[in-house]
Short mmCIF file of C-alpha atoms in Angstrom, two decimals:
data_model
loop_
_atom_site.label_atom_id
_atom_site.label_comp_id
_atom_site.label_asym_id
_atom_site.label_seq_id
_atom_site.Cartn_x
_atom_site.Cartn_y
_atom_site.Cartn_z
CA UNK A 611 -75.65 -119.96 88.15
CA UNK A 612 -74.06 -118.03 90.44
CA UNK A 613 -74.29 -115.29 88.01
CA UNK A 614 -77.47 -116.19 86.99
CA UNK A 615 -79.57 -116.76 89.53
CA UNK A 616 -78.38 -112.85 91.00
CA UNK A 617 -79.15 -111.25 87.88
CA UNK A 618 -82.69 -113.05 88.20
CA UNK A 619 -82.89 -111.65 91.66
CA UNK A 620 -82.48 -107.89 90.59
CA UNK A 621 -84.54 -107.98 88.25
CA UNK A 622 -86.98 -109.35 90.66
CA UNK A 623 -85.92 -106.73 92.93
CA UNK A 624 -86.06 -103.61 90.47
CA UNK A 625 -89.47 -105.03 88.72
CA UNK A 626 -90.88 -105.12 92.23
CA UNK A 627 -89.26 -101.55 92.60
CA UNK A 628 -91.23 -100.22 89.97
CA UNK A 629 -94.43 -101.62 90.59
CA UNK A 630 -94.46 -100.91 93.96
CA UNK A 631 -94.03 -97.60 92.39
CA UNK A 632 -96.88 -97.65 90.19
CA UNK A 633 -99.06 -98.71 93.21
CA UNK A 634 -98.11 -95.10 94.98
CA UNK A 635 -98.07 -92.95 92.43
CA UNK A 636 -102.19 -94.69 91.62
CA UNK A 637 -103.12 -94.63 94.93
CA UNK A 638 -102.16 -91.12 95.39
CA UNK A 639 -103.93 -90.03 91.76
CA UNK A 640 -107.16 -91.66 93.71
CA UNK A 641 -107.61 -89.81 95.96
CA UNK A 642 -106.93 -86.49 94.52
CA UNK A 643 -108.89 -87.84 91.91
CA UNK A 644 -112.16 -89.04 95.06
CA UNK A 645 -111.33 -84.69 96.00
CA UNK A 646 -111.66 -83.29 92.52
CA UNK A 647 -114.83 -85.46 91.92
CA UNK A 648 -115.39 -84.64 95.76
CA UNK A 649 -115.52 -80.59 95.42
CA UNK A 650 -117.74 -81.24 92.19
CA UNK A 651 -120.57 -83.03 92.91
CA UNK A 652 -120.28 -80.05 96.67
CA UNK A 653 -119.53 -82.52 98.51
CA UNK A 654 -116.24 -80.99 99.65
CA UNK A 655 -116.76 -77.02 98.85
CA UNK A 656 -114.50 -74.66 96.97
CA UNK A 657 -114.31 -72.22 99.51
CA UNK A 658 -112.85 -74.53 102.79
CA UNK A 659 -110.19 -75.46 100.45
CA UNK A 660 -109.59 -71.33 100.85
CA UNK A 661 -107.54 -71.13 103.68
CA UNK A 662 -104.37 -73.54 102.27
CA UNK A 663 -103.75 -70.14 99.33
CA UNK A 664 -102.75 -68.57 102.71
CA UNK A 665 -99.17 -68.56 103.47
CA UNK A 666 -99.14 -68.33 107.21
CA UNK A 667 -101.91 -71.09 107.43
CA UNK A 668 -98.77 -73.00 105.72
CA UNK A 669 -96.69 -70.72 107.81
CA UNK A 670 -98.14 -72.09 111.19
CA UNK A 671 -98.70 -76.22 109.72
CA UNK A 672 -94.47 -76.15 109.00
CA UNK A 673 -94.19 -75.34 112.52
CA UNK A 674 -96.11 -78.65 114.05
CA UNK A 675 -94.09 -79.96 111.56
CA UNK A 676 -90.86 -79.57 112.30
CA UNK A 677 -91.71 -80.85 116.20
CA UNK A 678 -93.42 -83.92 115.43
CA UNK A 679 -90.09 -84.56 113.14
CA UNK A 680 -87.85 -83.38 116.11
CA UNK A 681 -89.87 -86.11 118.73
CA UNK A 682 -89.69 -88.85 115.53
CA UNK A 683 -86.11 -88.24 114.98
CA UNK A 684 -84.76 -87.80 118.51
CA UNK A 685 -87.22 -90.45 119.48
CA UNK A 686 -85.60 -93.25 116.98
CA UNK A 687 -81.59 -91.91 118.50
CA UNK A 688 -82.38 -92.74 122.17
CA UNK A 689 -84.68 -95.65 121.12
CA UNK A 690 -81.51 -97.12 119.22
CA UNK A 691 -79.47 -96.24 121.92
CA UNK A 692 -81.27 -97.39 124.28
CA UNK A 693 -82.35 -101.04 122.23
CA UNK A 694 -78.91 -102.28 121.96
CA UNK A 695 -78.33 -102.99 125.79
CA UNK A 696 -82.09 -103.84 125.71
CA UNK A 697 -80.94 -106.77 122.66
CA UNK A 698 -77.60 -107.83 123.83
CA UNK A 699 -78.95 -107.98 128.47
CA UNK A 700 -82.02 -110.39 126.92
CA UNK A 701 -79.41 -112.90 125.17
CA UNK A 702 -76.42 -112.99 127.49
CA UNK A 703 -78.05 -112.08 131.50
CA UNK A 704 -77.96 -115.05 133.52
CA UNK A 705 -82.06 -115.88 134.11
CA UNK A 706 -83.35 -114.10 136.51
CA UNK A 707 -82.04 -110.90 135.36
CA UNK A 708 -83.18 -112.00 132.08
CA UNK A 709 -87.05 -112.60 133.38
CA UNK A 710 -86.11 -109.53 134.29
CA UNK A 711 -85.80 -107.63 131.03
CA UNK A 712 -88.08 -109.71 129.37
CA UNK A 713 -90.71 -108.83 131.77
CA UNK A 714 -90.20 -104.91 131.09
CA UNK A 715 -89.72 -105.54 127.10
CA UNK A 716 -92.79 -107.87 126.86
CA UNK A 717 -95.18 -105.77 128.73
CA UNK A 718 -94.09 -102.09 126.95
CA UNK A 719 -94.83 -103.10 124.15
CA UNK A 720 -97.41 -104.76 125.33
CA UNK A 721 -99.04 -101.65 126.08
CA UNK A 722 -101.27 -99.45 123.61
CA UNK A 723 -98.64 -96.50 122.72
CA UNK A 724 -101.22 -93.66 123.60
CA UNK A 725 -101.54 -95.82 127.03
CA UNK A 726 -97.50 -94.85 127.56
CA UNK A 727 -97.37 -91.72 125.94
CA UNK A 728 -100.23 -90.50 128.39
CA UNK A 729 -98.55 -91.96 130.97
CA UNK A 730 -95.21 -90.05 130.12
CA UNK A 731 -97.26 -86.45 129.98
CA UNK A 732 -99.36 -87.02 132.93
CA UNK A 733 -97.44 -88.81 135.30
CA UNK A 734 -93.65 -86.73 134.78
CA UNK A 735 -95.26 -83.11 136.31
CA UNK A 736 -96.69 -84.82 138.83
CA UNK A 737 -93.97 -86.68 139.55
CA UNK A 738 -91.87 -82.64 140.43
CA UNK A 739 -89.96 -82.89 136.80
CA UNK A 740 -90.07 -80.16 135.09
CA UNK A 741 -90.46 -81.61 131.44
CA UNK A 742 -92.52 -79.86 128.74
CA UNK A 743 -94.50 -82.09 126.71
CA UNK A 744 -93.36 -82.22 124.07
CA UNK A 745 -90.17 -83.57 125.36
CA UNK A 746 -92.92 -85.81 127.48
CA UNK A 747 -94.17 -87.18 124.59
CA UNK A 748 -90.63 -88.37 122.91
CA UNK A 749 -90.05 -90.20 125.80
CA UNK A 750 -93.52 -91.96 125.88
CA UNK A 751 -92.36 -92.80 121.90
CA UNK A 752 -88.46 -93.81 122.83
CA UNK A 753 -89.75 -96.32 126.50
CA UNK A 754 -91.96 -98.15 123.55
CA UNK A 755 -89.84 -97.88 120.65
CA UNK A 756 -86.68 -99.09 122.60
CA UNK A 757 -88.82 -102.54 123.68
CA UNK A 758 -89.35 -103.35 119.63
CA UNK A 759 -86.61 -102.42 118.06
CA UNK A 760 -84.85 -104.42 121.32
CA UNK A 761 -87.03 -107.64 119.80
CA UNK A 762 -85.31 -106.02 116.17
CA UNK A 763 -81.87 -106.65 116.96
CA UNK A 764 -82.08 -109.77 119.40
CA UNK A 765 -83.34 -111.51 115.91
CA UNK A 766 -80.62 -109.66 114.26
CA UNK A 767 -78.11 -110.58 116.33
CA UNK A 768 -80.04 -114.68 116.27
CA UNK A 769 -79.74 -114.10 112.28
CA UNK A 770 -76.09 -113.94 112.72
CA UNK A 771 -74.51 -117.81 112.04
CA UNK A 772 -72.98 -118.93 115.27
CA UNK A 773 -70.08 -120.06 113.44
CA UNK A 774 -69.01 -116.55 113.17
CA UNK A 775 -68.72 -116.10 116.85
CA UNK A 776 -67.37 -119.25 117.60
CA UNK A 777 -64.22 -118.43 115.14
CA UNK A 778 -64.02 -114.31 117.48
CA UNK A 779 -63.58 -116.61 120.81
CA UNK A 780 -61.55 -118.57 119.60
CA UNK A 781 -59.21 -115.74 118.10
CA UNK A 782 -59.01 -114.57 121.61
CA UNK A 783 -61.87 -111.61 121.55
CA UNK A 784 -64.06 -111.19 124.48
CA UNK A 785 -67.73 -111.52 124.10
CA UNK A 786 -68.29 -107.45 124.64
CA UNK A 787 -65.79 -106.90 121.62
CA UNK A 788 -66.62 -109.79 118.84
CA UNK A 789 -70.31 -108.50 119.58
CA UNK A 790 -68.69 -105.20 119.14
CA UNK A 791 -66.70 -105.92 115.81
CA UNK A 792 -68.39 -108.51 114.74
CA UNK A 793 -71.62 -109.33 115.72
CA UNK A 794 -74.25 -106.25 115.47
CA UNK A 795 -72.31 -104.19 112.06
CA UNK A 796 -74.22 -107.79 110.73
CA UNK A 797 -76.95 -107.47 112.71
CA UNK A 798 -78.21 -103.65 112.21
CA UNK A 799 -77.42 -103.92 108.50
CA UNK A 800 -79.64 -107.27 107.95
CA UNK A 801 -82.45 -105.20 110.46
CA UNK A 802 -81.63 -102.34 108.53
CA UNK A 803 -84.66 -102.16 106.20
CA UNK A 804 -87.27 -103.46 109.77
CA UNK A 805 -85.44 -100.23 110.97
CA UNK A 806 -86.59 -98.32 108.47
CA UNK A 807 -89.94 -98.98 109.24
CA UNK A 808 -89.93 -99.25 112.57
CA UNK A 809 -89.70 -95.13 112.08
CA UNK A 810 -92.62 -95.17 109.77
CA UNK A 811 -94.19 -96.20 112.51
CA UNK A 812 -93.20 -94.09 114.92
CA UNK A 813 -93.68 -90.84 111.99
CA UNK A 814 -97.45 -91.58 112.80
CA UNK A 815 -97.31 -92.21 116.05
CA UNK A 816 -96.14 -88.83 117.18
CA UNK A 817 -99.48 -88.05 115.63
CA UNK A 818 -101.01 -89.92 119.44
CA UNK A 819 -99.23 -86.69 120.94
CA UNK A 820 -101.93 -84.47 120.41
CA UNK A 821 -104.13 -85.84 122.62
CA UNK A 822 -101.98 -84.83 125.80
CA UNK A 823 -102.17 -80.91 124.01
CA UNK A 824 -98.46 -81.10 122.28
CA UNK A 825 -97.78 -78.94 119.35
CA UNK A 826 -97.61 -81.35 116.39
CA UNK A 827 -98.61 -81.29 113.04
CA UNK A 828 -102.39 -82.71 114.17
CA UNK A 829 -102.02 -80.71 116.70
CA UNK A 830 -101.69 -77.59 114.95
CA UNK A 831 -104.37 -78.60 112.46
CA UNK A 832 -106.43 -79.18 115.07
CA UNK A 833 -106.59 -75.48 115.47
CA UNK A 834 -106.51 -74.69 111.86
CA UNK A 835 -110.27 -76.17 111.36
CA UNK A 836 -111.50 -75.23 114.47
CA UNK A 837 -110.53 -71.54 113.30
CA UNK A 838 -111.31 -71.90 109.95
CA UNK A 839 -113.91 -74.50 109.62
CA UNK A 840 -112.74 -77.42 107.23
CA UNK A 841 -112.25 -80.66 109.23
CA UNK A 842 -112.52 -83.08 106.26
CA UNK A 843 -109.89 -80.25 103.75
CA UNK A 844 -107.12 -79.47 106.61
CA UNK A 845 -106.93 -83.75 107.45
CA UNK A 846 -106.61 -84.53 103.85
CA UNK A 847 -103.71 -81.86 103.57
CA UNK A 848 -101.92 -83.43 107.33
CA UNK A 849 -102.26 -87.40 105.51
CA UNK A 850 -101.13 -85.49 102.34
CA UNK A 851 -97.91 -84.56 104.48
CA UNK A 852 -97.90 -87.65 106.29
CA UNK A 853 -98.16 -89.80 103.47
CA UNK A 854 -94.65 -88.25 101.13
CA UNK A 855 -92.74 -88.93 105.11
CA UNK A 856 -93.75 -92.59 105.18
CA UNK A 857 -94.15 -93.00 101.45
CA UNK A 858 -90.62 -91.54 101.28
CA UNK A 859 -89.56 -93.26 104.22
CA UNK A 860 -90.57 -97.38 102.86
CA UNK A 861 -89.31 -96.40 99.19
CA UNK A 862 -85.64 -96.19 101.82
CA UNK A 863 -86.59 -99.31 103.35
CA UNK A 864 -86.67 -101.57 99.91
CA UNK A 865 -83.73 -100.11 98.95
CA UNK A 866 -81.64 -101.49 101.89
CA UNK A 867 -83.67 -104.36 102.12
CA UNK A 868 -82.75 -105.02 97.73
CA UNK A 869 -78.53 -103.82 98.82
CA UNK A 870 -79.10 -106.71 101.29
CA UNK A 871 -76.68 -109.49 100.89
CA UNK A 872 -78.36 -112.43 100.80
#
């Protein structure tokens, strides 16, 4: 029965994967068809697509894309490093200190990401710190994402059966060693799809850094369409770039979820 149930779950997961792939490709096909229809109807001028035949435009957008990926990846790595002590502190610290950690996490999570980015990009230079705008935005995204990931990891830790923790402690392992060798690896594995999903959100949130004059993808796109006068076409291309990145990460997260043990 267990073997049959396992095959059923794998078949269901495969069917969902195929359906998700078809849905993604169908959505992209519909968008492309609408663009072509707009060009044919004269709503979208074919001449405004002309700049995308120039390699310099793609190189310029590529520079913004590299900045976007830099902000996203650095923020994610730093957030993962910070989220672990935050999650453990919320679980293990004495009540007064734990209240401070809880207040910090909830305050950051309740604050709009744009407000945090603007706060870091405006406050850090005024405080006397020589921080470039791109790094200030990275710090802001790290503060927000670390608080979100701390809650994800906390949920993963609480999902581990308490008997495993008690068994490890009965063998003489300390709390720190139990968390490092037994609990955290399982918690991270269980929550990996959610972590990757948060990376997708983080990649999209990097676009907010353009409000603070950070030269990332949307900021470069704005400079491009102001120069060429083709905002709709340029933003469509940028949206396609974000779609390729986020959809690829979404597929990766789905595969991780399918491989996760029941």
